Amino acid sequence: MSEFGNENPYKPVPVRLSRSWIETEDNNVKSFLFDFVNPEDAEKFEYLPGQFCQISIWGWGEAPFGIASSPVEGEQLLFSVNRIGTLTNRLHATADNEIIGLRGPLGNIYPVELFKDHDVVIVGGGYAFTTLRSLFLFLVDPANRDNYGKITVLYGARTPGLFLYRDELEAWSNYPNVEFVTTIDNPHPDWDGVVGLIPPVLKDIAPNSSNAFAIVCGPPIMIRFTLPILSELGFPEDRIYLSLEMRMKCGIGKCGRCNLGHKYICVDGPVFSMAELNGLVKDM
Ligand SMILES: Cc1cc2nc3c(=O)[nH]c(=O)nc-3n(C[C@H](O)[C@H](O)[C@H](O)COP(=O)(O)OP(=O)(O)OC[C@H]3O[C@@H](n4cnc5c(N)ncnc54)[C@H](O)[C@@H]3O)c2cc1C
Ligand code: FES
């Protein structure tokens, strides 16, 4: 028997689109809420923040998407998808009640066990906030909240209309012992909040690093300029986590499409600490 038991790991399970809505003003990011068609698939599907699924539409292909819902929210699964190519454009055209395919949960998780008794600093840019939404809601859930210290979130977008989950942001900033800062790149007539790129704003907020983990997700340029600031603030490499996005095929460590050094992003990641990543780059 294989490591997957009798199950065929390439076989998607059917999920039905409950509803979808446009997230961003430019119409490029849409969110999708799915229900499992078969209750036994729902029961088997146990996930934690940071994991992803392969979503497929017959005739259009399959691609990985981070799970934006949080396990504390129930059985429905949320994904937020940026429209860039064949599958994502087709996904944007999916009608309510249409049934599509899903494989997962795949990949590793944000190490929420390791984060226990620590402060958590979440830094997200643009539409990469998907699995960070899942993580944030997990940490502030009443069942988990006492396990974690102060939670700082810095979420940046180019313009006010490009934030994901705009209806939820205000409520999130009202949780106790949470500092939730949103920032946009340049002054905008509809915005009276913080203005500035993520790295300098992070420097201004200066979260205390002495007992904290940091998680960073966003475009490569943002990550490149944010990491030195975290170092400056005193975060060691083994307390900084990133979630990597790389082209994938099988999603289960079989095809060799997504390797980084001797690791496969799809099974050993997508979540890595900076210490692990630096080790991998040195190994290459
Ligand atoms: C672990 C993981 C989680 C992800 N989570 C999300 C998510 O939550 N929301 C979301 O919108 N996207 C996410 N992505 C990216 C998503 O998988 C790709 O955008 C998707 O594969 C594009 O499929 P497509 O058929 O529409 O594009 P294609 O038609 O295959 O490609 C269109 C263009 O995009 C480029 N491209 C495609 N995929 C990638 C990629 N992974 N990296 C860089 N360039 C690419 C192609 O080279 C081409 O230029 C994630 C990727 C990974 C690996
Ligand atoms: S996508 Fe096949 S090994 Fe990772």
mmCIF file of C-alpha atoms and ligand atoms in Angstrom:
data_model
loop_
_atom_site.group_PDB
_atom_site.id
_atom_site.type_symbol
_atom_site.label_atom_id
_atom_site.label_comp_id
_atom_site.label_asym_id
_atom_site.label_seq_id
_atom_site.Cartn_x
_atom_site.Cartn_y
_atom_site.Cartn_z
ATOM 1 C CA MET A 1 0.000 0.000 0.000
ATOM 2 C CA SER A 2 1.311 3.502 -0.771
ATOM 3 C CA GLU A 3 1.890 6.283 1.762
ATOM 4 C CA PHE A 4 -1.562 7.528 0.702
ATOM 5 C CA GLY A 5 -3.276 4.250 1.683
ATOM 6 C CA ASN A 6 -5.939 3.144 -0.786
ATOM 7 C CA GLU A 7 -6.725 6.693 -1.794
ATOM 8 C CA ASN A 8 -5.659 8.017 -5.183
ATOM 9 C CA PRO A 9 -3.876 11.274 -4.247
ATOM 10 C CA TYR A 10 -4.406 12.665 -7.770
ATOM 11 C CA LYS A 11 -8.185 12.280 -7.605
ATOM 12 C CA PRO A 12 -9.986 15.530 -6.828
ATOM 13 C CA VAL A 13 -13.087 15.553 -4.650
ATOM 14 C CA PRO A 14 -16.111 17.551 -5.824
ATOM 15 C CA VAL A 15 -16.863 20.902 -4.208
ATOM 16 C CA ARG A 16 -19.792 23.187 -5.024
ATOM 17 C CA LEU A 17 -19.470 26.951 -5.286
ATOM 18 C CA SER A 18 -21.722 28.443 -2.628
ATOM 19 C CA ARG A 19 -21.006 32.048 -3.579
ATOM 20 C CA SER A 20 -18.281 34.301 -4.911
ATOM 21 C CA TRP A 21 -17.585 38.016 -4.794
ATOM 22 C CA ILE A 22 -15.097 40.509 -6.156
ATOM 23 C CA GLU A 23 -12.518 41.528 -3.541
ATOM 24 C CA THR A 24 -10.554 44.283 -5.232
ATOM 25 C CA GLU A 25 -11.559 47.451 -7.061
ATOM 26 C CA ASP A 26 -9.580 46.416 -10.145
ATOM 27 C CA ASN A 27 -11.789 43.255 -10.393
ATOM 28 C CA ASN A 28 -8.704 41.047 -10.472
ATOM 29 C CA VAL A 29 -9.156 39.215 -7.177
ATOM 30 C CA LYS A 30 -12.302 37.266 -6.464
ATOM 31 C CA SER A 31 -13.145 35.148 -3.403
ATOM 32 C CA PHE A 32 -14.883 31.785 -3.606
ATOM 33 C CA LEU A 33 -16.706 29.932 -0.851
ATOM 34 C CA PHE A 34 -17.062 26.198 -1.466
ATOM 35 C CA ASP A 35 -19.057 23.376 0.146
ATOM 36 C CA PHE A 36 -18.012 19.750 -0.105
ATOM 37 C CA VAL A 37 -20.514 17.811 -2.191
ATOM 38 C CA ASN A 38 -19.981 14.630 -0.119
ATOM 39 C CA PRO A 39 -20.230 14.918 3.684
ATOM 40 C CA GLU A 40 -17.547 12.211 4.105
ATOM 41 C CA ASP A 41 -15.053 14.403 2.170
ATOM 42 C CA ALA A 42 -15.850 17.313 4.490
ATOM 43 C CA GLU A 43 -15.276 15.115 7.517
ATOM 44 C CA LYS A 44 -11.883 13.919 6.263
ATOM 45 C CA PHE A 45 -10.681 17.398 5.339
ATOM 46 C CA GLU A 46 -8.712 18.639 8.351
ATOM 47 C CA TYR A 47 -6.422 21.606 7.829
ATOM 48 C CA LEU A 48 -4.479 24.306 9.610
ATOM 49 C CA PRO A 49 -3.446 27.800 8.475
ATOM 50 C CA GLY A 50 -0.751 27.869 5.787
ATOM 51 C CA GLN A 51 -1.932 24.863 3.790
ATOM 52 C CA PHE A 52 -3.122 24.952 0.201
ATOM 53 C CA CYS A 53 -5.291 22.964 -2.208
ATOM 54 C CA GLN A 54 -5.020 22.078 -5.856
ATOM 55 C CA ILE A 55 -8.172 23.390 -7.525
ATOM 56 C CA SER A 56 -9.169 21.961 -10.896
ATOM 57 C CA ILE A 57 -11.751 22.560 -13.558
ATOM 58 C CA TRP A 58 -12.193 19.841 -16.141
ATOM 59 C CA GLY A 59 -10.615 20.942 -19.418
ATOM 60 C CA TRP A 60 -8.941 24.006 -17.921
ATOM 61 C CA GLY A 61 -6.269 22.593 -15.626
ATOM 62 C CA GLU A 62 -5.281 22.547 -11.994
ATOM 63 C CA ALA A 63 -3.344 24.991 -9.800
ATOM 64 C CA PRO A 64 -2.459 25.548 -6.133
ATOM 65 C CA PHE A 65 -4.274 28.119 -3.991
ATOM 66 C CA GLY A 66 -3.730 28.911 -0.309
ATOM 67 C CA ILE A 67 -6.713 28.212 1.960
ATOM 68 C CA ALA A 68 -8.018 31.613 3.074
ATOM 69 C CA SER A 69 -10.681 30.284 5.411
ATOM 70 C CA SER A 70 -9.688 29.318 8.915
ATOM 71 C CA PRO A 71 -10.390 25.919 10.469
ATOM 72 C CA VAL A 72 -12.193 27.791 13.270
ATOM 73 C CA GLU A 73 -14.819 29.016 10.777
ATOM 74 C CA GLY A 74 -16.490 25.700 9.972
ATOM 75 C CA GLU A 75 -16.633 23.419 6.950
ATOM 76 C CA GLN A 76 -16.866 25.899 4.082
ATOM 77 C CA LEU A 77 -13.596 26.631 2.312
ATOM 78 C CA LEU A 78 -12.594 30.105 1.170
ATOM 79 C CA PHE A 79 -10.074 30.877 -1.595
ATOM 80 C CA SER A 80 -9.155 34.269 -3.026
ATOM 81 C CA VAL A 81 -7.888 34.133 -6.563
ATOM 82 C CA ASN A 82 -5.956 36.648 -8.621
ATOM 83 C CA ARG A 83 -6.862 36.410 -12.287
ATOM 84 C CA ILE A 84 -3.656 35.955 -14.314
ATOM 85 C CA GLY A 85 -4.061 33.066 -16.767
ATOM 86 C CA THR A 86 -6.034 30.117 -18.085
ATOM 87 C CA LEU A 87 -7.376 28.488 -14.928
ATOM 88 C CA THR A 88 -7.750 31.625 -12.833
ATOM 89 C CA ASN A 89 -9.765 33.373 -15.578
ATOM 90 C CA ARG A 90 -12.006 30.321 -15.882
ATOM 91 C CA LEU A 91 -12.375 30.206 -12.083
ATOM 92 C CA HIS A 92 -13.529 33.829 -12.102
ATOM 93 C CA ALA A 93 -16.319 32.780 -14.462
ATOM 94 C CA THR A 94 -17.538 29.950 -12.195
ATOM 95 C CA ALA A 95 -21.266 30.175 -11.517
ATOM 96 C CA ASP A 96 -22.894 29.615 -8.120
ATOM 97 C CA ASN A 97 -23.671 25.888 -7.604
ATOM 98 C CA GLU A 98 -21.128 24.823 -10.236
ATOM 99 C CA ILE A 99 -19.129 21.781 -9.117
ATOM 100 C CA ILE A 100 -15.350 21.791 -9.506
ATOM 101 C CA GLY A 101 -12.474 19.630 -8.197
ATOM 102 C CA LEU A 102 -10.260 20.005 -5.154
ATOM 103 C CA ARG A 103 -7.265 18.087 -3.790
ATOM 104 C CA GLY A 104 -5.937 18.754 -0.339
ATOM 105 C CA PRO A 105 -5.179 19.931 2.190
ATOM 106 C CA LEU A 106 -1.580 19.978 0.943
ATOM 107 C CA GLY A 107 1.709 21.313 2.273
ATOM 108 C CA ASN A 108 2.825 22.239 5.755
ATOM 109 C CA ILE A 109 1.419 24.841 8.150
ATOM 110 C CA TYR A 110 2.400 27.997 9.951
ATOM 111 C CA PRO A 111 3.915 26.494 13.114
ATOM 112 C CA VAL A 112 1.138 27.577 15.460
ATOM 113 C CA GLU A 113 2.387 25.182 18.170
ATOM 114 C CA LEU A 114 5.798 26.870 18.113
ATOM 115 C CA PHE A 115 4.154 30.305 18.277
ATOM 116 C CA LYS A 116 2.505 29.439 21.613
ATOM 117 C CA ASP A 117 3.423 31.803 24.493
ATOM 118 C CA HIS A 118 4.957 34.234 21.996
ATOM 119 C CA ASP A 119 3.896 37.478 20.352
ATOM 120 C CA VAL A 120 3.096 37.070 16.660
ATOM 121 C CA VAL A 121 3.840 39.663 13.986
ATOM 122 C CA ILE A 122 2.051 39.170 10.665
ATOM 123 C CA VAL A 123 3.249 41.187 7.678
ATOM 124 C CA GLY A 124 1.307 40.885 4.442
ATOM 125 C CA GLY A 125 1.309 42.693 1.132
ATOM 126 C CA GLY A 126 -1.268 42.816 -1.648
ATOM 127 C CA TYR A 127 -3.333 39.762 -2.473
ATOM 128 C CA ALA A 128 -0.957 37.428 -0.615
ATOM 129 C CA PHE A 129 -3.005 37.967 2.546
ATOM 130 C CA THR A 130 -5.029 34.777 1.961
ATOM 131 C CA THR A 131 -3.380 32.281 4.311
ATOM 132 C CA LEU A 132 -2.571 35.171 6.672
ATOM 133 C CA ARG A 133 -6.330 35.681 7.043
ATOM 134 C CA SER A 134 -6.578 32.017 8.006
ATOM 135 C CA LEU A 135 -3.730 32.379 10.500
ATOM 136 C CA PHE A 136 -5.029 35.603 12.072
ATOM 137 C CA LEU A 137 -8.529 34.197 12.631
ATOM 138 C CA PHE A 138 -7.028 31.038 14.111
ATOM 139 C CA LEU A 139 -4.882 33.001 16.590
ATOM 140 C CA VAL A 140 -7.694 35.313 17.755
ATOM 141 C CA ASP A 141 -10.273 32.556 18.053
ATOM 142 C CA PRO A 142 -11.455 32.323 21.698
ATOM 143 C CA ALA A 143 -10.360 28.652 21.822
ATOM 144 C CA ASN A 144 -6.749 29.639 20.989
ATOM 145 C CA ARG A 145 -6.341 33.273 22.019
ATOM 146 C CA ASP A 146 -4.854 32.636 25.486
ATOM 147 C CA ASN A 147 -2.031 30.626 23.903
ATOM 148 C CA TYR A 148 -0.557 33.690 22.200
ATOM 149 C CA GLY A 149 0.700 37.103 23.311
ATOM 150 C CA LYS A 150 0.288 40.374 21.450
ATOM 151 C CA ILE A 151 -0.609 40.029 17.777
ATOM 152 C CA THR A 152 0.629 42.754 15.438
ATOM 153 C CA VAL A 153 -0.602 42.820 11.854
ATOM 154 C CA LEU A 154 0.809 45.092 9.179
ATOM 155 C CA TYR A 155 -1.127 44.799 5.945
ATOM 156 C CA GLY A 156 -0.226 46.933 2.939
ATOM 157 C CA ALA A 157 -1.830 47.503 -0.445
ATOM 158 C CA ARG A 158 -1.055 49.881 -3.280
ATOM 159 C CA THR A 159 -4.418 51.683 -2.959
ATOM 160 C CA PRO A 160 -7.384 51.434 -0.540
ATOM 161 C CA GLY A 161 -9.393 49.469 -3.129
ATOM 162 C CA LEU A 162 -6.785 46.743 -3.374
ATOM 163 C CA PHE A 163 -7.085 45.398 0.171
ATOM 164 C CA LEU A 164 -8.650 41.955 0.428
ATOM 165 C CA TYR A 165 -11.380 41.311 3.029
ATOM 166 C CA ARG A 166 -12.224 45.023 3.319
ATOM 167 C CA ASP A 167 -15.484 44.244 5.147
ATOM 168 C CA GLU A 168 -13.592 42.388 7.857
ATOM 169 C CA LEU A 169 -10.601 44.653 8.490
ATOM 170 C CA GLU A 170 -12.293 46.996 10.955
ATOM 171 C CA ALA A 171 -13.600 44.160 13.141
ATOM 172 C CA TRP A 172 -10.160 42.556 13.129
ATOM 173 C CA SER A 173 -8.540 45.732 14.463
ATOM 174 C CA ASN A 174 -10.915 45.696 17.448
ATOM 175 C CA TYR A 175 -9.740 42.397 18.918
ATOM 176 C CA PRO A 176 -8.039 42.895 22.317
ATOM 177 C CA ASN A 177 -4.244 42.861 22.401
ATOM 178 C CA VAL A 178 -4.118 43.199 18.622
ATOM 179 C CA GLU A 179 -2.383 46.051 16.800
ATOM 180 C CA PHE A 180 -3.749 46.025 13.267
ATOM 181 C CA VAL A 181 -2.140 48.542 10.912
ATOM 182 C CA THR A 182 -3.143 48.984 7.292
ATOM 183 C CA THR A 183 -1.046 51.098 4.971
ATOM 184 C CA ILE A 184 -1.201 52.208 1.341
ATOM 185 C CA ASP A 185 1.736 53.167 -0.861
ATOM 186 C CA ASN A 186 0.796 56.790 -1.667
ATOM 187 C CA PRO A 187 -1.688 59.402 -0.358
ATOM 188 C CA HIS A 188 -5.213 58.809 -1.678
ATOM 189 C CA PRO A 189 -8.386 60.946 -1.354
ATOM 190 C CA ASP A 190 -10.338 58.008 0.163
ATOM 191 C CA TRP A 191 -7.716 57.237 2.816
ATOM 192 C CA ASP A 192 -6.941 58.922 6.123
ATOM 193 C CA GLY A 193 -4.857 56.077 7.562
ATOM 194 C CA VAL A 194 -1.162 55.269 7.436
ATOM 195 C CA VAL A 195 0.662 55.947 4.151
ATOM 196 C CA GLY A 196 3.968 54.322 3.270
ATOM 197 C CA LEU A 197 5.553 51.145 1.983
ATOM 198 C CA ILE A 198 5.576 48.168 4.307
ATOM 199 C CA PRO A 199 9.303 48.160 5.257
ATOM 200 C CA PRO A 200 9.465 51.762 6.598
ATOM 201 C CA VAL A 201 6.058 51.433 8.280
ATOM 202 C CA LEU A 202 7.234 48.236 9.960
ATOM 203 C CA LYS A 203 10.273 50.123 11.177
ATOM 204 C CA ASP A 204 7.991 52.833 12.660
ATOM 205 C CA ILE A 205 5.685 50.342 14.377
ATOM 206 C CA ALA A 206 8.775 48.513 15.650
ATOM 207 C CA PRO A 207 7.131 45.420 17.157
ATOM 208 C CA ASN A 208 9.056 44.030 20.105
ATOM 209 C CA SER A 209 11.107 41.080 18.848
ATOM 210 C CA SER A 210 12.287 39.740 22.211
ATOM 211 C CA ASN A 211 9.610 37.054 22.419
ATOM 212 C CA ALA A 212 8.023 37.138 18.983
ATOM 213 C CA PHE A 213 7.713 35.266 15.701
ATOM 214 C CA ALA A 214 7.237 37.104 12.396
ATOM 215 C CA ILE A 215 5.425 35.787 9.343
ATOM 216 C CA VAL A 216 5.828 37.536 5.994
ATOM 217 C CA CYS A 217 3.825 37.013 2.790
ATOM 218 C CA GLY A 218 3.765 39.225 -0.245
ATOM 219 C CA PRO A 219 5.373 40.133 -3.520
ATOM 220 C CA PRO A 220 9.115 39.292 -3.739
ATOM 221 C CA ILE A 221 10.181 42.946 -3.724
ATOM 222 C CA MET A 222 8.270 43.600 -0.509
ATOM 223 C CA ILE A 223 9.780 40.517 1.121
ATOM 224 C CA ARG A 224 13.268 41.545 0.024
ATOM 225 C CA PHE A 225 13.035 44.927 1.750
ATOM 226 C CA THR A 226 11.087 43.694 4.788
ATOM 227 C CA LEU A 227 13.529 40.985 5.886
ATOM 228 C CA PRO A 228 16.392 43.400 6.687
ATOM 229 C CA ILE A 229 14.001 45.506 8.794
ATOM 230 C CA LEU A 230 12.967 42.432 10.787
ATOM 231 C CA SER A 231 16.668 41.660 11.343
ATOM 232 C CA GLU A 232 17.262 45.256 12.413
ATOM 233 C CA LEU A 233 14.376 44.914 14.877
ATOM 234 C CA GLY A 234 16.113 41.873 16.354
ATOM 235 C CA PHE A 235 14.154 38.959 14.867
ATOM 236 C CA PRO A 236 16.522 35.997 14.431
ATOM 237 C CA GLU A 237 16.260 33.922 11.239
ATOM 238 C CA ASP A 238 14.619 31.006 13.008
ATOM 239 C CA ARG A 239 11.761 33.253 14.164
ATOM 240 C CA ILE A 240 10.937 34.650 10.716
ATOM 241 C CA TYR A 241 8.616 32.546 8.517
ATOM 242 C CA LEU A 242 7.745 32.950 4.846
ATOM 243 C CA SER A 243 5.260 31.198 2.594
ATOM 244 C CA LEU A 244 6.693 30.503 -0.856
ATOM 245 C CA GLU A 245 4.758 30.421 -4.115
ATOM 246 C CA MET A 246 6.305 28.339 -6.837
ATOM 247 C CA ARG A 247 4.903 26.657 -9.927
ATOM 248 C CA MET A 248 3.662 23.179 -9.003
ATOM 249 C CA LYS A 249 2.231 20.147 -10.706
ATOM 250 C CA CYS A 250 1.489 17.147 -8.478
ATOM 251 C CA GLY A 251 1.458 18.958 -5.118
ATOM 252 C CA ILE A 252 2.463 15.740 -3.324
ATOM 253 C CA GLY A 253 6.240 15.478 -3.747
ATOM 254 C CA LYS A 254 6.221 13.134 -6.765
ATOM 255 C CA CYS A 255 6.929 15.117 -9.941
ATOM 256 C CA GLY A 256 9.998 17.118 -8.856
ATOM 257 C CA ARG A 257 8.577 20.325 -10.320
ATOM 258 C CA CYS A 258 8.919 22.487 -7.212
ATOM 259 C CA ASN A 259 12.256 21.652 -5.654
ATOM 260 C CA LEU A 260 14.444 24.089 -3.769
ATOM 261 C CA GLY A 261 17.749 22.396 -2.983
ATOM 262 C CA HIS A 262 16.794 18.986 -1.623
ATOM 263 C CA LYS A 263 13.307 20.087 -0.486
ATOM 264 C CA TYR A 264 10.003 20.124 -2.320
ATOM 265 C CA ILE A 265 7.992 23.276 -1.726
ATOM 266 C CA CYS A 266 4.729 21.327 -2.037
ATOM 267 C CA VAL A 267 5.364 18.921 0.854
ATOM 268 C CA ASP A 268 8.226 20.408 2.905
ATOM 269 C CA GLY A 269 6.658 23.881 2.453
ATOM 270 C CA PRO A 270 5.201 26.209 1.388
ATOM 271 C CA VAL A 271 6.016 27.590 4.864
ATOM 272 C CA PHE A 272 9.733 27.857 5.723
ATOM 273 C CA SER A 273 11.734 29.760 8.310
ATOM 274 C CA MET A 274 14.437 32.092 7.024
ATOM 275 C CA ALA A 275 16.994 29.851 8.765
ATOM 276 C CA GLU A 276 15.780 26.837 6.724
ATOM 277 C CA LEU A 277 15.738 28.812 3.486
ATOM 278 C CA ASN A 278 19.248 30.139 3.946
ATOM 279 C CA GLY A 279 20.430 26.577 4.601
ATOM 280 C CA LEU A 280 18.718 25.391 1.406
ATOM 281 C CA VAL A 281 20.213 28.139 -0.726
ATOM 282 C CA LYS A 282 23.680 27.295 0.624
ATOM 283 C CA ASP A 283 23.062 23.598 -0.242
ATOM 284 C CA MET A 284 22.237 24.386 -3.881
HETATM 285 C C1 LIG B 1 1.379 27.239 -2.472
HETATM 286 C C2 LIG B 1 0.759 28.220 -3.418
HETATM 287 C C3 LIG B 1 -0.329 28.974 -3.005
HETATM 288 C C4 LIG B 1 -0.930 29.885 -3.881
HETATM 289 N N1 LIG B 1 -1.993 30.609 -3.430
HETATM 290 C C5 LIG B 1 -2.611 31.463 -4.256
HETATM 291 C C6 LIG B 1 -3.766 32.181 -3.810
HETATM 292 O O1 LIG B 1 -4.225 32.041 -2.673
HETATM 293 N N2 LIG B 1 -4.363 33.021 -4.689
HETATM 294 C C7 LIG B 1 -3.878 33.199 -5.973
HETATM 295 O O2 LIG B 1 -4.463 33.972 -6.711
HETATM 296 N N3 LIG B 1 -2.786 32.531 -6.415
HETATM 297 C C8 LIG B 1 -2.148 31.670 -5.598
HETATM 298 N N4 LIG B 1 -1.053 30.969 -6.051
HETATM 299 C C9 LIG B 1 -0.599 31.176 -7.437
HETATM 300 C C10 LIG B 1 -1.485 30.371 -8.400
HETATM 301 O O3 LIG B 1 -1.237 28.987 -8.218
HETATM 302 C C11 LIG B 1 -1.175 30.754 -9.866
HETATM 303 O O4 LIG B 1 -1.548 32.101 -10.050
HETATM 304 C C12 LIG B 1 -1.957 29.877 -10.820
HETATM 305 O O5 LIG B 1 -1.254 28.660 -10.971
HETATM 306 C C13 LIG B 1 -2.117 30.510 -12.166
HETATM 307 O O6 LIG B 1 -2.831 29.588 -12.973
HETATM 308 P P1 LIG B 1 -3.377 30.015 -14.402
HETATM 309 O O7 LIG B 1 -3.738 28.760 -15.129
HETATM 310 O O8 LIG B 1 -4.464 31.036 -14.278
HETATM 311 O O9 LIG B 1 -2.120 30.725 -15.053
HETATM 312 P P2 LIG B 1 -1.255 30.221 -16.313
HETATM 313 O O10 LIG B 1 -2.111 30.354 -17.548
HETATM 314 O O11 LIG B 1 -0.641 28.895 -16.012
HETATM 315 O O12 LIG B 1 -0.108 31.309 -16.311
HETATM 316 C C14 LIG B 1 -0.351 32.717 -16.578
HETATM 317 C C15 LIG B 1 0.928 33.493 -16.284
HETATM 318 O O13 LIG B 1 1.229 33.447 -14.885
HETATM 319 C C16 LIG B 1 2.505 32.856 -14.640
HETATM 320 N N5 LIG B 1 2.361 32.001 -13.430
HETATM 321 C C17 LIG B 1 1.489 30.992 -13.253
HETATM 322 N N6 LIG B 1 1.616 30.449 -12.030
HETATM 323 C C18 LIG B 1 2.598 31.113 -11.410
HETATM 324 C C19 LIG B 1 3.209 31.026 -10.128
HETATM 325 N N7 LIG B 1 2.867 30.117 -9.206
HETATM 326 N N8 LIG B 1 4.215 31.895 -9.857
HETATM 327 C C20 LIG B 1 4.597 32.805 -10.756
HETATM 328 N N9 LIG B 1 4.051 32.951 -11.989
HETATM 329 C C21 LIG B 1 3.078 32.117 -12.319
HETATM 330 C C22 LIG B 1 2.803 32.072 -15.888
HETATM 331 O O14 LIG B 1 4.196 31.925 -16.091
HETATM 332 C C23 LIG B 1 2.174 32.937 -16.974
HETATM 333 O O15 LIG B 1 2.983 34.008 -17.305
HETATM 334 C C24 LIG B 1 -0.425 30.065 -5.195
HETATM 335 C C25 LIG B 1 0.673 29.305 -5.616
HETATM 336 C C26 LIG B 1 1.264 28.403 -4.732
HETATM 337 C C27 LIG B 1 2.416 27.599 -5.197
HETATM 338 S S1 FES B 2 4.709 19.833 -7.330
HETATM 339 FE FE1 FES B 2 5.362 17.801 -7.755
HETATM 340 S S2 FES B 2 7.011 17.553 -6.379
HETATM 341 FE FE2 FES B 2 6.155 19.446 -5.775
#
